[in-house]
mmCIF file of C-alpha atoms in Angstrom:
data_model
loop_
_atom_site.group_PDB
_atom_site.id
_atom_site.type_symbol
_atom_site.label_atom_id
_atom_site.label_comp_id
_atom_site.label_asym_id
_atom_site.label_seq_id
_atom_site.Cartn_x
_atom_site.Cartn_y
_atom_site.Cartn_z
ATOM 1 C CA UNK A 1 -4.010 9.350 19.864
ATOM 2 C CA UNK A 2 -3.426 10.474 16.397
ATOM 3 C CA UNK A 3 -1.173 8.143 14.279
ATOM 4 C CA UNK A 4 2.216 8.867 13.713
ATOM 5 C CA UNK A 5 1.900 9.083 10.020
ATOM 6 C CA UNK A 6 -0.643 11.749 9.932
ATOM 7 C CA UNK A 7 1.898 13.645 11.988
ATOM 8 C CA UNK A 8 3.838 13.399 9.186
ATOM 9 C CA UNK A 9 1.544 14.143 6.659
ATOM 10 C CA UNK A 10 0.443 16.837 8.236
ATOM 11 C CA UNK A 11 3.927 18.361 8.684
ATOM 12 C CA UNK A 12 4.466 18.036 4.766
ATOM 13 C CA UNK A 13 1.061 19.939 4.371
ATOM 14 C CA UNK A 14 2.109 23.109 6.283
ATOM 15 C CA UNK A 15 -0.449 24.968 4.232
ATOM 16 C CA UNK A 16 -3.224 23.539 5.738
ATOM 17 C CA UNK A 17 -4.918 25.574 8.487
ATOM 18 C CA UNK A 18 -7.301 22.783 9.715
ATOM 19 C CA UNK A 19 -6.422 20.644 12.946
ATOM 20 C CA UNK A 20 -8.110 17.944 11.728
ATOM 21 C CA UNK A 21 -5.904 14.917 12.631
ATOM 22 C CA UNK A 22 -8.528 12.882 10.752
ATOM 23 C CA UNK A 23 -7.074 12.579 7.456
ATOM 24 C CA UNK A 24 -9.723 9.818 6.418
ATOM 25 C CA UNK A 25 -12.631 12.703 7.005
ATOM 26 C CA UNK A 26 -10.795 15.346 4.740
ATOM 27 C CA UNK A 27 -11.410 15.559 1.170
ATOM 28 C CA UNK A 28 -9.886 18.137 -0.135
ATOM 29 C CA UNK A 29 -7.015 18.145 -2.071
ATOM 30 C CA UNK A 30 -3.511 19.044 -0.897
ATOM 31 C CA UNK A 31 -0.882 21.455 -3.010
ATOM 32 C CA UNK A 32 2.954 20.082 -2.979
ATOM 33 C CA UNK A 33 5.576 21.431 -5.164
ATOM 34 C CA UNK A 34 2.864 23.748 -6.931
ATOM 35 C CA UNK A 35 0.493 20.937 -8.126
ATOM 36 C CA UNK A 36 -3.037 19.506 -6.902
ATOM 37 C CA UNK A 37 -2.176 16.405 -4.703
ATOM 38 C CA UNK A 38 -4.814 13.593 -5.672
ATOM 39 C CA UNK A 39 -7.447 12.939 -3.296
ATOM 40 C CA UNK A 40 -7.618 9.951 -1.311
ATOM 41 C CA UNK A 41 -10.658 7.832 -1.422
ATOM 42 C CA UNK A 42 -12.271 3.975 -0.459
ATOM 43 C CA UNK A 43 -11.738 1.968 -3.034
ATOM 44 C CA UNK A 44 -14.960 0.624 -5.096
ATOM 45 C CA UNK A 45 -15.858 -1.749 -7.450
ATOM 46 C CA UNK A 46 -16.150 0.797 -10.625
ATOM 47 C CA UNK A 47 -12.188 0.829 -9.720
ATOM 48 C CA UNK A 48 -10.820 -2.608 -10.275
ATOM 49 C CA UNK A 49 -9.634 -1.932 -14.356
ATOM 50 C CA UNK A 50 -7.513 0.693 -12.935
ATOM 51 C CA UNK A 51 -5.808 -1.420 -10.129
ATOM 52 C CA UNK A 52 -5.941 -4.239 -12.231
ATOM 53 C CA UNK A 53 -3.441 -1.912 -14.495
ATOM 54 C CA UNK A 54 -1.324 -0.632 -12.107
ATOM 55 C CA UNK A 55 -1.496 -3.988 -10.332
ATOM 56 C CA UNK A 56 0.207 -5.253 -13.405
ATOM 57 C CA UNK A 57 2.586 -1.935 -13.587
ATOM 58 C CA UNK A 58 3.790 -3.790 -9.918
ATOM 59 C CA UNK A 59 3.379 -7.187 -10.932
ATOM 60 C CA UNK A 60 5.616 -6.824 -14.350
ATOM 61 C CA UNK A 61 8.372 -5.557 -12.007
ATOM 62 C CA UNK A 62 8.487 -7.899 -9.896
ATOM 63 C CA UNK A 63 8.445 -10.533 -13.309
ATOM 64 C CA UNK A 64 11.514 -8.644 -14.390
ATOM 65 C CA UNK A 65 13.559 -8.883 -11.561
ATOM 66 C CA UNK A 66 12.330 -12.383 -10.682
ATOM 67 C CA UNK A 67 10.287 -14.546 -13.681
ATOM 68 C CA UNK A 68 10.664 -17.817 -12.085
ATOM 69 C CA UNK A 69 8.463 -16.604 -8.949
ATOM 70 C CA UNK A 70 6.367 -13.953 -10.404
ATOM 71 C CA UNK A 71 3.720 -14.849 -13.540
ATOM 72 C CA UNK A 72 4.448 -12.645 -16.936
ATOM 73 C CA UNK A 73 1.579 -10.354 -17.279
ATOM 74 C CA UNK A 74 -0.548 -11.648 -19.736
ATOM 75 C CA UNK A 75 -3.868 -9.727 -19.619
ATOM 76 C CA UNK A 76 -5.395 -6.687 -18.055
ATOM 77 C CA UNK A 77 -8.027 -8.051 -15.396
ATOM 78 C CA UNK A 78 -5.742 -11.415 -14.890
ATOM 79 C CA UNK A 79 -5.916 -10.791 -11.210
ATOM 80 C CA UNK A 80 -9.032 -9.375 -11.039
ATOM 81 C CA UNK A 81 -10.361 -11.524 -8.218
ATOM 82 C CA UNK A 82 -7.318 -10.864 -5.709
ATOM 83 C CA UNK A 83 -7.792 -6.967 -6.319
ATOM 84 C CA UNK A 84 -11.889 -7.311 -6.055
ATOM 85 C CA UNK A 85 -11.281 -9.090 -2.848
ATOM 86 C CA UNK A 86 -9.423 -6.579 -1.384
ATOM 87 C CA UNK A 87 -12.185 -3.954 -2.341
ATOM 88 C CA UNK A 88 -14.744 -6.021 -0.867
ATOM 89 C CA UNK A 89 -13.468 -7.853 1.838
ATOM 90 C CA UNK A 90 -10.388 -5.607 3.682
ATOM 91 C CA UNK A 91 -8.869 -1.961 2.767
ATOM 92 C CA UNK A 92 -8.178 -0.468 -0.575
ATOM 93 C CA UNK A 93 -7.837 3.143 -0.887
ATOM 94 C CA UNK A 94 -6.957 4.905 -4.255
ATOM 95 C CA UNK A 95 -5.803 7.850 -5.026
ATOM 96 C CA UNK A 96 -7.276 9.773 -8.058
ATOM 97 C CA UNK A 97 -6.720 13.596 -9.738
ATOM 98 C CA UNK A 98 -8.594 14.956 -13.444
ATOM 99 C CA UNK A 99 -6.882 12.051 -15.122
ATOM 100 C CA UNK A 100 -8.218 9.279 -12.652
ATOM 101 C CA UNK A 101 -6.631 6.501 -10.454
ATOM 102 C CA UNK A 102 -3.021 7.310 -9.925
ATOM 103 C CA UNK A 103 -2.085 5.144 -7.162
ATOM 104 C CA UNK A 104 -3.919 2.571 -4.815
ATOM 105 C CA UNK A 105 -2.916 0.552 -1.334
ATOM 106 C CA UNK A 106 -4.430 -2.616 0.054
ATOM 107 C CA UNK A 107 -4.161 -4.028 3.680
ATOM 108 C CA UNK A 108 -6.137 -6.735 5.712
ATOM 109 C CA UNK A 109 -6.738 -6.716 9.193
ATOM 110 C CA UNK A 110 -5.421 -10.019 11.164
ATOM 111 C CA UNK A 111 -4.679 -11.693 14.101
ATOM 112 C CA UNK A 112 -1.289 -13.513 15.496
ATOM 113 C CA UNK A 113 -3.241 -16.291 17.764
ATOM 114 C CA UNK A 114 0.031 -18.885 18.099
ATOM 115 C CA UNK A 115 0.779 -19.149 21.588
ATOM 116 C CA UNK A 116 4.741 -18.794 20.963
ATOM 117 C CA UNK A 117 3.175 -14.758 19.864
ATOM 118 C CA UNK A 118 1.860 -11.988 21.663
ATOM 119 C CA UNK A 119 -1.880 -12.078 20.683
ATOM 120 C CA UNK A 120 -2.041 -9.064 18.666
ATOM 121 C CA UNK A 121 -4.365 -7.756 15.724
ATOM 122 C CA UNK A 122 -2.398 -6.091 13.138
ATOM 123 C CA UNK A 123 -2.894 -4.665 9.614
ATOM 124 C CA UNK A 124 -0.893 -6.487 6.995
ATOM 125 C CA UNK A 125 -0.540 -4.408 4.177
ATOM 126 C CA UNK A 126 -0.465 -6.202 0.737
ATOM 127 C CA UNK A 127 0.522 -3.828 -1.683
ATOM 128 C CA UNK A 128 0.716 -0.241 -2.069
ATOM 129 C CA UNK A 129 1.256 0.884 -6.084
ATOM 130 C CA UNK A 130 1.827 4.542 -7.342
ATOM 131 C CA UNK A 131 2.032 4.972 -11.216
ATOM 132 C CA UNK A 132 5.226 5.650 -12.495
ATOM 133 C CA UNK A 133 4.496 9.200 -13.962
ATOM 134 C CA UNK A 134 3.306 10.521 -10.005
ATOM 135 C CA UNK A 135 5.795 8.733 -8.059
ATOM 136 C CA UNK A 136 8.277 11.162 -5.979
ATOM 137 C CA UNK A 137 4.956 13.371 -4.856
ATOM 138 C CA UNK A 138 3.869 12.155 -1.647
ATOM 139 C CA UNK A 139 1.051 10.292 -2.759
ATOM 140 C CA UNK A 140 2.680 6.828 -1.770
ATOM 141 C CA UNK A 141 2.781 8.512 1.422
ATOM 142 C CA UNK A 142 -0.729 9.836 2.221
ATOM 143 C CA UNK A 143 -1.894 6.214 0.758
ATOM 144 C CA UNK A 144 0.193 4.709 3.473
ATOM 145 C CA UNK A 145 -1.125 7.584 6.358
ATOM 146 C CA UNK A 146 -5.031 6.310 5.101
ATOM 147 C CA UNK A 147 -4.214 2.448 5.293
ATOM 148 C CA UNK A 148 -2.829 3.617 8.835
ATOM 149 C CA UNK A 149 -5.713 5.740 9.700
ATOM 150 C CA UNK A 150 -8.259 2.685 9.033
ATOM 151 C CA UNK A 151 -5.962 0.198 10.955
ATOM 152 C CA UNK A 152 -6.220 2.543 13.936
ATOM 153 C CA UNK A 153 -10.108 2.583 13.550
ATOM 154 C CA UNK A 154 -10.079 -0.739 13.198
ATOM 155 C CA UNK A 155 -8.486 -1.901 16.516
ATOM 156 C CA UNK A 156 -5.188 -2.968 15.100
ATOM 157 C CA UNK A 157 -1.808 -2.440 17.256
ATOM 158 C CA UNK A 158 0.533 -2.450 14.226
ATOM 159 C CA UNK A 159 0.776 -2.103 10.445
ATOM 160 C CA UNK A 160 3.455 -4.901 8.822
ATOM 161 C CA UNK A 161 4.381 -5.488 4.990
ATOM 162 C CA UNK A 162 6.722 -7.953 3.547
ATOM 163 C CA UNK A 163 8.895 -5.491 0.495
ATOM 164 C CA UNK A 164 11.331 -7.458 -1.526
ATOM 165 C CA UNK A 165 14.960 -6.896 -1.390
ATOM 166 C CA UNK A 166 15.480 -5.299 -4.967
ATOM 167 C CA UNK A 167 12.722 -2.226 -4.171
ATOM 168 C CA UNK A 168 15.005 -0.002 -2.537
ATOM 169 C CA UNK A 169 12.982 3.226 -3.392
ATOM 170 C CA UNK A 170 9.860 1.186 -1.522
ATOM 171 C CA UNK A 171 12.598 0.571 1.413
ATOM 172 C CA UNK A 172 13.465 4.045 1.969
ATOM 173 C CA UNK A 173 9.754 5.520 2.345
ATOM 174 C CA UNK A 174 8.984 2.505 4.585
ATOM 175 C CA UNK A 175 11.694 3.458 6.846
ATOM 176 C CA UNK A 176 11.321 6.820 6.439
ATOM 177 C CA UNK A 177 7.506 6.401 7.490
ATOM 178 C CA UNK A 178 9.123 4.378 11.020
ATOM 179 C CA UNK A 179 8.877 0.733 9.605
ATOM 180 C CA UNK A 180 12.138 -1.221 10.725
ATOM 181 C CA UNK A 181 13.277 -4.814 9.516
ATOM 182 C CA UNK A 182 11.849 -7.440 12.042
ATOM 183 C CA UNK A 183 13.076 -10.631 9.784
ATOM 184 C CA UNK A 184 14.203 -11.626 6.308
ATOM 185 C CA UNK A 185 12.334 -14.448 3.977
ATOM 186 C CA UNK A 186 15.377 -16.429 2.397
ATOM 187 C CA UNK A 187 15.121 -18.401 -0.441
ATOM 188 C CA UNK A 188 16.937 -20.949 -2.695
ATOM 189 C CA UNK A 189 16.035 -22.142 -6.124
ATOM 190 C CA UNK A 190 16.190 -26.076 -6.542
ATOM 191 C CA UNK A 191 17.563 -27.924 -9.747
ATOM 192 C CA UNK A 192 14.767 -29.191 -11.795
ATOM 193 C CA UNK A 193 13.776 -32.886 -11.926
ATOM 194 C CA UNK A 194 13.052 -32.396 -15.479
#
């Protein structure tokens, strides 16, 4: 069964003449609004200094909207280790033109096993980050169609994310890619002991 975001992707690429439902298997690039689309690719480890940046180009707005839950970005390879986990250990897909890595998305595969759940594997995506400069393209899209495409290889029912309440730009493409609001994480500051 092909997924329904390569349905999607493939009806925003009416130019194409393949029938490939595979997007994963296609390299080439893709022409929107009259410019090369960036190709999507695995991630490697000769890419972690260019998530680490745009990891901090998501990181510094979530510090902005947020600082007393979100860490000031200090230094480029900070995170290093979360991002080179990702790369080694789940799915990370970038997205790269000429000028290199203009977007990336990471996702793990897991497992509900609590018996109040219906056993289920499902890919939990962790973050999906498009430079500022090449968002409103598509590419957040067809990084989002790839993390799909490797979930359905992978045996997983579902794809989840958690998106905070301020990103309403990141709200509108998940809902416009079919994701719906199953719950809300609440939360309350507490007076300091101090």
């Amino acid at each position: 069964k092909t997924p329904a975001k390569c349905i999607l992707i493939k009806k925003m690429c009416s130019n194409k003449s393949s029938t490939n439902t595979n997007l994963h298997s296609q390299n080439e690039s893709l022409c929107i609004w009259g410019s090369a689309m960036p190709s999507i690719r695995r991630a490697t480890l000769a890419d972690l200094s260019a998530i680490c940046l745009l990891g901090n180009d998501v990181n510094r707005l979530h510090h902005e909207v947020w600082p007393h839950l979100f860490s000031a970005v200090s230094e480029l390879e900070r995170d290093a280790a979360h991002w080179r986990y990702g790369i080694e250990h789940a799915g990370c897909f970038i997205a790269e033109d000429n000028a290199g890595v203009v977007g990336f998305i990471t996702g793990q595969i897991c497992l509900d096993e609590s018996t109040m759940l219906v056993k289920m594997s499902y890919c939990r995506i962790w973050t999906v980050c498009v430079a500022p400069t090449r968002r409103g393209q598509g590419i957040g899209q067809r990084l989002m169609a790839e993390l799909e495409n490797w979930a359905h290889g992978e045996q997983a029912a579902e794809i989840r994310l958690n998106v905070f309440a301020f990103n309403h730009r990141a709200i509108k493409l998940y809902q416009e890619l079919g994701f719906a609001t199953r719950s809300m994480t609440m939360g309350k500051q507490l007076p300091s002991n101090a």
